[in-house]
Amino acid sequence: MATQNMGLRRLRSAAAAGLGLAAGALAAMAAQRHTLDAINERLAHLEKHTGNQQQANLAMQQRQHWELLSKAIDDPELAEVLSVFKVQVTTQKRRQYLFANALYTNLLCYYRIGNMTRDEFLKRVRGTFQNPIVREYWYATQQQRASLTGTEEAELGLLVDDLLLQLDEADTEEWWVVGIPPGEA
């Protein structure tokens, strides 16, 4: 009987030790889970902050771009610095091209920061490019865009090129219906 009691005590001790070990493991897992949840929450916050910072940086860059273009539009001597068009242009035409650049860059920025979808971007471009001066600007800067291969800006430029080709080939005066929406391409 004493041997039986000893066996039962050992069994109880082993069971207690096993339960203690299991409880300890569960407590450690719960603490780890809490730590992982806190880390995931912090990462989500950082990702959101990074996205906001990227948008803020892009908006600041857009503002600086506009300030530089404004100076060039107002001062023909400064505009000479930005004159990279493949054809010679008058001072008036250069100012118009610089403004066309500002219009397009503004649309590009709105798209990049998520204020409009790609479809909305193309709809706005389609309207903006009804102006013959904006189209002239686009064709005069074709070589500059060709150097942007592999970028988002190059991809959007190709979409604009395709849209202009469709507009030129369209048999309708209803320009607002010309072009395949990007979701259907």
PDB file of C-alpha atoms in Angstrom:
ATOM      1  CA  MET A   1       0.000   0.000   0.000  1.00  0.00           C
ATOM      2  CA  ALA A   2       2.845   2.303   0.770  1.00  0.00           C
ATOM      3  CA  THR A   3       4.181   1.584  -2.683  1.00  0.00           C
ATOM      4  CA  GLN A   4       0.821   2.469  -4.148  1.00  0.00           C
ATOM      5  CA  ASN A   5       0.681   5.738  -2.229  1.00  0.00           C
ATOM      6  CA  MET A   6       4.179   6.557  -3.413  1.00  0.00           C
ATOM      7  CA  GLY A   7       3.147   5.898  -7.018  1.00  0.00           C
ATOM      8  CA  LEU A   8       0.081   8.068  -6.640  1.00  0.00           C
ATOM      9  CA  ARG A   9       2.165  10.884  -5.147  1.00  0.00           C
ATOM     10  CA  ARG A  10       4.616  10.656  -8.030  1.00  0.00           C
ATOM     11  CA  LEU A  11       1.750  10.668 -10.489  1.00  0.00           C
ATOM     12  CA  ARG A  12       0.176  13.691  -8.771  1.00  0.00           C
ATOM     13  CA  SER A  13       3.522  15.475  -8.727  1.00  0.00           C
ATOM     14  CA  ALA A  14       4.074  14.721 -12.388  1.00  0.00           C
ATOM     15  CA  ALA A  15       0.543  15.847 -13.224  1.00  0.00           C
ATOM     16  CA  ALA A  16       0.984  19.030 -11.194  1.00  0.00           C
ATOM     17  CA  ALA A  17       4.317  19.707 -12.873  1.00  0.00           C
ATOM     18  CA  GLY A  18       2.729  19.073 -16.279  1.00  0.00           C
ATOM     19  CA  LEU A  19      -0.175  21.385 -15.481  1.00  0.00           C
ATOM     20  CA  GLY A  20       2.255  24.027 -14.218  1.00  0.00           C
ATOM     21  CA  LEU A  21       4.319  23.683 -17.371  1.00  0.00           C
ATOM     22  CA  ALA A  22       1.201  23.915 -19.546  1.00  0.00           C
ATOM     23  CA  ALA A  23      -0.054  26.944 -17.609  1.00  0.00           C
ATOM     24  CA  GLY A  24       3.345  28.587 -17.961  1.00  0.00           C
ATOM     25  CA  ALA A  25       3.398  27.864 -21.691  1.00  0.00           C
ATOM     26  CA  LEU A  26      -0.114  29.298 -22.103  1.00  0.00           C
ATOM     27  CA  ALA A  27       0.838  32.415 -20.154  1.00  0.00           C
ATOM     28  CA  ALA A  28       3.960  32.840 -22.297  1.00  0.00           C
ATOM     29  CA  MET A  29       1.933  32.363 -25.482  1.00  0.00           C
ATOM     30  CA  ALA A  30      -0.638  34.925 -24.307  1.00  0.00           C
ATOM     31  CA  ALA A  31       2.140  37.410 -23.536  1.00  0.00           C
ATOM     32  CA  GLN A  32       3.713  36.755 -26.937  1.00  0.00           C
ATOM     33  CA  ARG A  33       0.341  37.216 -28.632  1.00  0.00           C
ATOM     34  CA  HIS A  34      -0.154  40.501 -26.810  1.00  0.00           C
ATOM     35  CA  THR A  35       3.316  41.619 -27.894  1.00  0.00           C
ATOM     36  CA  LEU A  36       2.681  40.551 -31.507  1.00  0.00           C
ATOM     37  CA  ASP A  37      -0.643  42.420 -31.532  1.00  0.00           C
ATOM     38  CA  ALA A  38       1.089  45.546 -30.224  1.00  0.00           C
ATOM     39  CA  ILE A  39       3.820  45.214 -32.867  1.00  0.00           C
ATOM     40  CA  ASN A  40       1.237  44.725 -35.641  1.00  0.00           C
ATOM     41  CA  GLU A  41      -0.694  47.765 -34.438  1.00  0.00           C
ATOM     42  CA  ARG A  42       2.503  49.837 -34.419  1.00  0.00           C
ATOM     43  CA  LEU A  43       3.422  48.626 -37.917  1.00  0.00           C
ATOM     44  CA  ALA A  44      -0.031  49.538 -39.222  1.00  0.00           C
ATOM     45  CA  HIS A  45       0.357  53.000 -37.669  1.00  0.00           C
ATOM     46  CA  LEU A  46       3.803  53.405 -39.226  1.00  0.00           C
ATOM     47  CA  GLU A  47       2.555  52.261 -42.637  1.00  0.00           C
ATOM     48  CA  LYS A  48      -0.296  54.754 -42.456  1.00  0.00           C
ATOM     49  CA  HIS A  49       2.090  57.492 -41.368  1.00  0.00           C
ATOM     50  CA  THR A  50       4.491  56.578 -44.180  1.00  0.00           C
ATOM     51  CA  GLY A  51       1.665  56.797 -46.720  1.00  0.00           C
ATOM     52  CA  ASN A  52       0.597  60.143 -45.314  1.00  0.00           C
ATOM     53  CA  GLN A  53       4.193  61.351 -45.365  1.00  0.00           C
ATOM     54  CA  GLN A  54       4.613  60.238 -48.979  1.00  0.00           C
ATOM     55  CA  GLN A  55       1.467  62.136 -49.934  1.00  0.00           C
ATOM     56  CA  ALA A  56       2.652  65.189 -48.010  1.00  0.00           C
ATOM     57  CA  ASN A  57       6.025  64.988 -49.760  1.00  0.00           C
ATOM     58  CA  LEU A  58       4.354  64.685 -53.154  1.00  0.00           C
ATOM     59  CA  ALA A  59       2.088  67.642 -52.402  1.00  0.00           C
ATOM     60  CA  MET A  60       5.106  69.702 -51.325  1.00  0.00           C
ATOM     61  CA  GLN A  61       6.966  68.739 -54.489  1.00  0.00           C
ATOM     62  CA  GLN A  62       3.922  69.722 -56.552  1.00  0.00           C
ATOM     63  CA  ARG A  63       3.830  73.099 -54.800  1.00  0.00           C
ATOM     64  CA  GLN A  64       7.513  73.670 -55.524  1.00  0.00           C
ATOM     65  CA  HIS A  65       6.992  72.647 -59.150  1.00  0.00           C
ATOM     66  CA  TRP A  66       4.200  75.209 -59.485  1.00  0.00           C
ATOM     67  CA  GLU A  67       6.321  77.935 -57.872  1.00  0.00           C
ATOM     68  CA  LEU A  68       9.170  77.264 -60.304  1.00  0.00           C
ATOM     69  CA  LEU A  69       6.831  77.216 -63.297  1.00  0.00           C
ATOM     70  CA  SER A  70       5.173  80.427 -62.112  1.00  0.00           C
ATOM     71  CA  LYS A  71       8.525  82.162 -61.980  1.00  0.00           C
ATOM     72  CA  ALA A  72       9.374  80.917 -65.457  1.00  0.00           C
ATOM     73  CA  ILE A  73       5.982  81.942 -66.835  1.00  0.00           C
ATOM     74  CA  ASP A  74       6.438  85.440 -65.428  1.00  0.00           C
ATOM     75  CA  ASP A  75      10.086  85.875 -66.454  1.00  0.00           C
ATOM     76  CA  PRO A  76      11.116  85.057 -70.063  1.00  0.00           C
ATOM     77  CA  GLU A  77      14.775  84.800 -69.035  1.00  0.00           C
ATOM     78  CA  LEU A  78      13.961  82.077 -66.510  1.00  0.00           C
ATOM     79  CA  ALA A  79      11.665  80.391 -69.021  1.00  0.00           C
ATOM     80  CA  GLU A  80      14.693  79.929 -71.295  1.00  0.00           C
ATOM     81  CA  VAL A  81      16.072  77.488 -68.720  1.00  0.00           C
ATOM     82  CA  LEU A  82      13.010  75.282 -69.120  1.00  0.00           C
ATOM     83  CA  SER A  83      12.903  75.527 -72.901  1.00  0.00           C
ATOM     84  CA  VAL A  84      13.586  71.926 -73.894  1.00  0.00           C
ATOM     85  CA  PHE A  85      11.017  71.695 -76.642  1.00  0.00           C
ATOM     86  CA  LYS A  86      12.001  69.965 -79.847  1.00  0.00           C
ATOM     87  CA  VAL A  87      10.909  73.015 -81.867  1.00  0.00           C
ATOM     88  CA  GLN A  88      11.701  76.697 -81.430  1.00  0.00           C
ATOM     89  CA  VAL A  89       8.839  78.535 -79.790  1.00  0.00           C
ATOM     90  CA  THR A  90       7.998  82.167 -79.195  1.00  0.00           C
ATOM     91  CA  THR A  91       8.001  83.653 -75.708  1.00  0.00           C
ATOM     92  CA  GLN A  92       4.200  83.545 -75.679  1.00  0.00           C
ATOM     93  CA  LYS A  93       4.097  79.921 -76.823  1.00  0.00           C
ATOM     94  CA  ARG A  94       6.723  78.946 -74.204  1.00  0.00           C
ATOM     95  CA  ARG A  95       4.587  80.493 -71.462  1.00  0.00           C
ATOM     96  CA  GLN A  96       1.576  78.589 -72.764  1.00  0.00           C
ATOM     97  CA  TYR A  97       3.562  75.338 -72.839  1.00  0.00           C
ATOM     98  CA  LEU A  98       4.765  75.897 -69.282  1.00  0.00           C
ATOM     99  CA  PHE A  99       1.180  76.423 -68.179  1.00  0.00           C
ATOM    100  CA  ALA A 100       0.109  73.292 -70.065  1.00  0.00           C
ATOM    101  CA  ASN A 101       2.853  71.460 -68.184  1.00  0.00           C
ATOM    102  CA  ALA A 102       1.442  72.771 -64.909  1.00  0.00           C
ATOM    103  CA  LEU A 103      -2.067  71.588 -65.868  1.00  0.00           C
ATOM    104  CA  TYR A 104      -0.879  68.087 -66.746  1.00  0.00           C
ATOM    105  CA  THR A 105       1.403  67.831 -63.727  1.00  0.00           C
ATOM    106  CA  ASN A 106      -1.483  68.845 -61.490  1.00  0.00           C
ATOM    107  CA  LEU A 107      -3.616  66.019 -62.871  1.00  0.00           C
ATOM    108  CA  LEU A 108      -0.703  63.627 -62.457  1.00  0.00           C
ATOM    109  CA  CYS A 109      -0.238  64.692 -58.832  1.00  0.00           C
ATOM    110  CA  TYR A 110      -3.960  64.308 -58.067  1.00  0.00           C
ATOM    111  CA  TYR A 111      -3.798  60.773 -59.432  1.00  0.00           C
ATOM    112  CA  ARG A 112      -0.621  59.877 -57.530  1.00  0.00           C
ATOM    113  CA  ILE A 113      -1.942  60.997 -54.164  1.00  0.00           C
ATOM    114  CA  GLY A 114      -5.188  59.115 -54.706  1.00  0.00           C
ATOM    115  CA  ASN A 115      -7.550  62.034 -55.261  1.00  0.00           C
ATOM    116  CA  MET A 116      -8.724  60.465 -58.513  1.00  0.00           C
ATOM    117  CA  THR A 117      -8.773  57.044 -60.113  1.00  0.00           C
ATOM    118  CA  ARG A 118      -7.015  56.186 -63.358  1.00  0.00           C
ATOM    119  CA  ASP A 119     -10.368  56.380 -65.148  1.00  0.00           C
ATOM    120  CA  GLU A 120     -11.004  59.857 -63.701  1.00  0.00           C
ATOM    121  CA  PHE A 121      -7.468  60.879 -64.669  1.00  0.00           C
ATOM    122  CA  LEU A 122      -8.082  59.893 -68.286  1.00  0.00           C
ATOM    123  CA  LYS A 123     -11.460  61.632 -68.355  1.00  0.00           C
ATOM    124  CA  ARG A 124      -9.866  64.862 -67.132  1.00  0.00           C
ATOM    125  CA  VAL A 125      -6.975  64.478 -69.573  1.00  0.00           C
ATOM    126  CA  ARG A 126      -9.447  63.908 -72.387  1.00  0.00           C
ATOM    127  CA  GLY A 127     -11.080  67.250 -71.594  1.00  0.00           C
ATOM    128  CA  THR A 128      -7.821  69.149 -71.038  1.00  0.00           C
ATOM    129  CA  PHE A 129      -6.347  67.902 -74.300  1.00  0.00           C
ATOM    130  CA  GLN A 130      -9.217  69.326 -76.313  1.00  0.00           C
ATOM    131  CA  ASN A 131      -7.212  72.535 -76.223  1.00  0.00           C
ATOM    132  CA  PRO A 132      -4.886  72.666 -79.258  1.00  0.00           C
ATOM    133  CA  ILE A 133      -2.109  74.416 -77.299  1.00  0.00           C
ATOM    134  CA  VAL A 134      -2.080  71.643 -74.704  1.00  0.00           C
ATOM    135  CA  ARG A 135      -1.818  69.096 -77.525  1.00  0.00           C
ATOM    136  CA  GLU A 136       1.023  71.052 -79.135  1.00  0.00           C
ATOM    137  CA  TYR A 137       2.811  71.059 -75.791  1.00  0.00           C
ATOM    138  CA  TRP A 138       2.314  67.306 -75.482  1.00  0.00           C
ATOM    139  CA  TYR A 139       3.784  66.607 -78.900  1.00  0.00           C
ATOM    140  CA  ALA A 140       6.645  69.099 -78.354  1.00  0.00           C
ATOM    141  CA  THR A 141       7.681  67.257 -75.170  1.00  0.00           C
ATOM    142  CA  GLN A 142       7.425  63.747 -76.557  1.00  0.00           C
ATOM    143  CA  GLN A 143      11.201  63.169 -76.388  1.00  0.00           C
ATOM    144  CA  GLN A 144      11.297  64.092 -72.707  1.00  0.00           C
ATOM    145  CA  ARG A 145       8.612  61.535 -71.869  1.00  0.00           C
ATOM    146  CA  ALA A 146      10.432  58.879 -73.874  1.00  0.00           C
ATOM    147  CA  SER A 147      13.250  59.023 -71.327  1.00  0.00           C
ATOM    148  CA  LEU A 148      10.908  58.055 -68.473  1.00  0.00           C
ATOM    149  CA  THR A 149      10.563  54.378 -69.451  1.00  0.00           C
ATOM    150  CA  GLY A 150       9.600  51.993 -66.697  1.00  0.00           C
ATOM    151  CA  THR A 151       7.952  54.617 -64.482  1.00  0.00           C
ATOM    152  CA  GLU A 152       4.361  55.249 -63.532  1.00  0.00           C
ATOM    153  CA  GLU A 153       4.581  58.612 -65.272  1.00  0.00           C
ATOM    154  CA  ALA A 154       5.719  56.894 -68.482  1.00  0.00           C
ATOM    155  CA  GLU A 155       2.831  54.438 -68.243  1.00  0.00           C
ATOM    156  CA  LEU A 156       0.314  57.258 -67.848  1.00  0.00           C
ATOM    157  CA  GLY A 157       1.987  59.152 -70.697  1.00  0.00           C
ATOM    158  CA  LEU A 158       1.489  56.146 -72.955  1.00  0.00           C
ATOM    159  CA  LEU A 159      -2.187  56.026 -71.962  1.00  0.00           C
ATOM    160  CA  VAL A 160      -2.481  59.711 -72.891  1.00  0.00           C
ATOM    161  CA  ASP A 161      -0.709  59.062 -76.212  1.00  0.00           C
ATOM    162  CA  ASP A 162      -3.159  56.252 -76.936  1.00  0.00           C
ATOM    163  CA  LEU A 163      -6.123  58.427 -75.974  1.00  0.00           C
ATOM    164  CA  LEU A 164      -4.938  61.243 -78.276  1.00  0.00           C
ATOM    165  CA  LEU A 165      -4.543  58.762 -81.119  1.00  0.00           C
ATOM    166  CA  GLN A 166      -8.103  57.540 -80.537  1.00  0.00           C
ATOM    167  CA  LEU A 167      -9.360  61.129 -80.449  1.00  0.00           C
ATOM    168  CA  ASP A 168      -7.575  61.921 -83.713  1.00  0.00           C
ATOM    169  CA  GLU A 169      -9.050  58.832 -85.395  1.00  0.00           C
ATOM    170  CA  ALA A 170     -12.575  59.247 -84.001  1.00  0.00           C
ATOM    171  CA  ASP A 171     -15.433  59.776 -86.449  1.00  0.00           C
ATOM    172  CA  THR A 172     -17.440  61.733 -83.912  1.00  0.00           C
ATOM    173  CA  GLU A 173     -17.540  65.256 -82.597  1.00  0.00           C
ATOM    174  CA  GLU A 174     -18.501  63.831 -79.192  1.00  0.00           C
ATOM    175  CA  TRP A 175     -14.944  63.741 -77.828  1.00  0.00           C
ATOM    176  CA  TRP A 176     -16.134  62.931 -74.307  1.00  0.00           C
ATOM    177  CA  VAL A 177     -17.081  59.395 -75.356  1.00  0.00           C
ATOM    178  CA  VAL A 178     -13.822  58.620 -77.174  1.00  0.00           C
ATOM    179  CA  GLY A 179     -11.333  56.273 -75.564  1.00  0.00           C
ATOM    180  CA  ILE A 180     -11.558  52.930 -73.889  1.00  0.00           C
ATOM    181  CA  PRO A 181     -11.914  53.256 -70.107  1.00  0.00           C
ATOM    182  CA  PRO A 182      -8.822  51.750 -68.451  1.00  0.00           C
ATOM    183  CA  GLY A 183     -10.838  49.062 -66.674  1.00  0.00           C
ATOM    184  CA  GLU A 184     -12.027  47.736 -70.038  1.00  0.00           C
ATOM    185  CA  ALA A 185      -8.659  47.812 -71.821  1.00  0.00           C
TER     186      ALA A 185
END
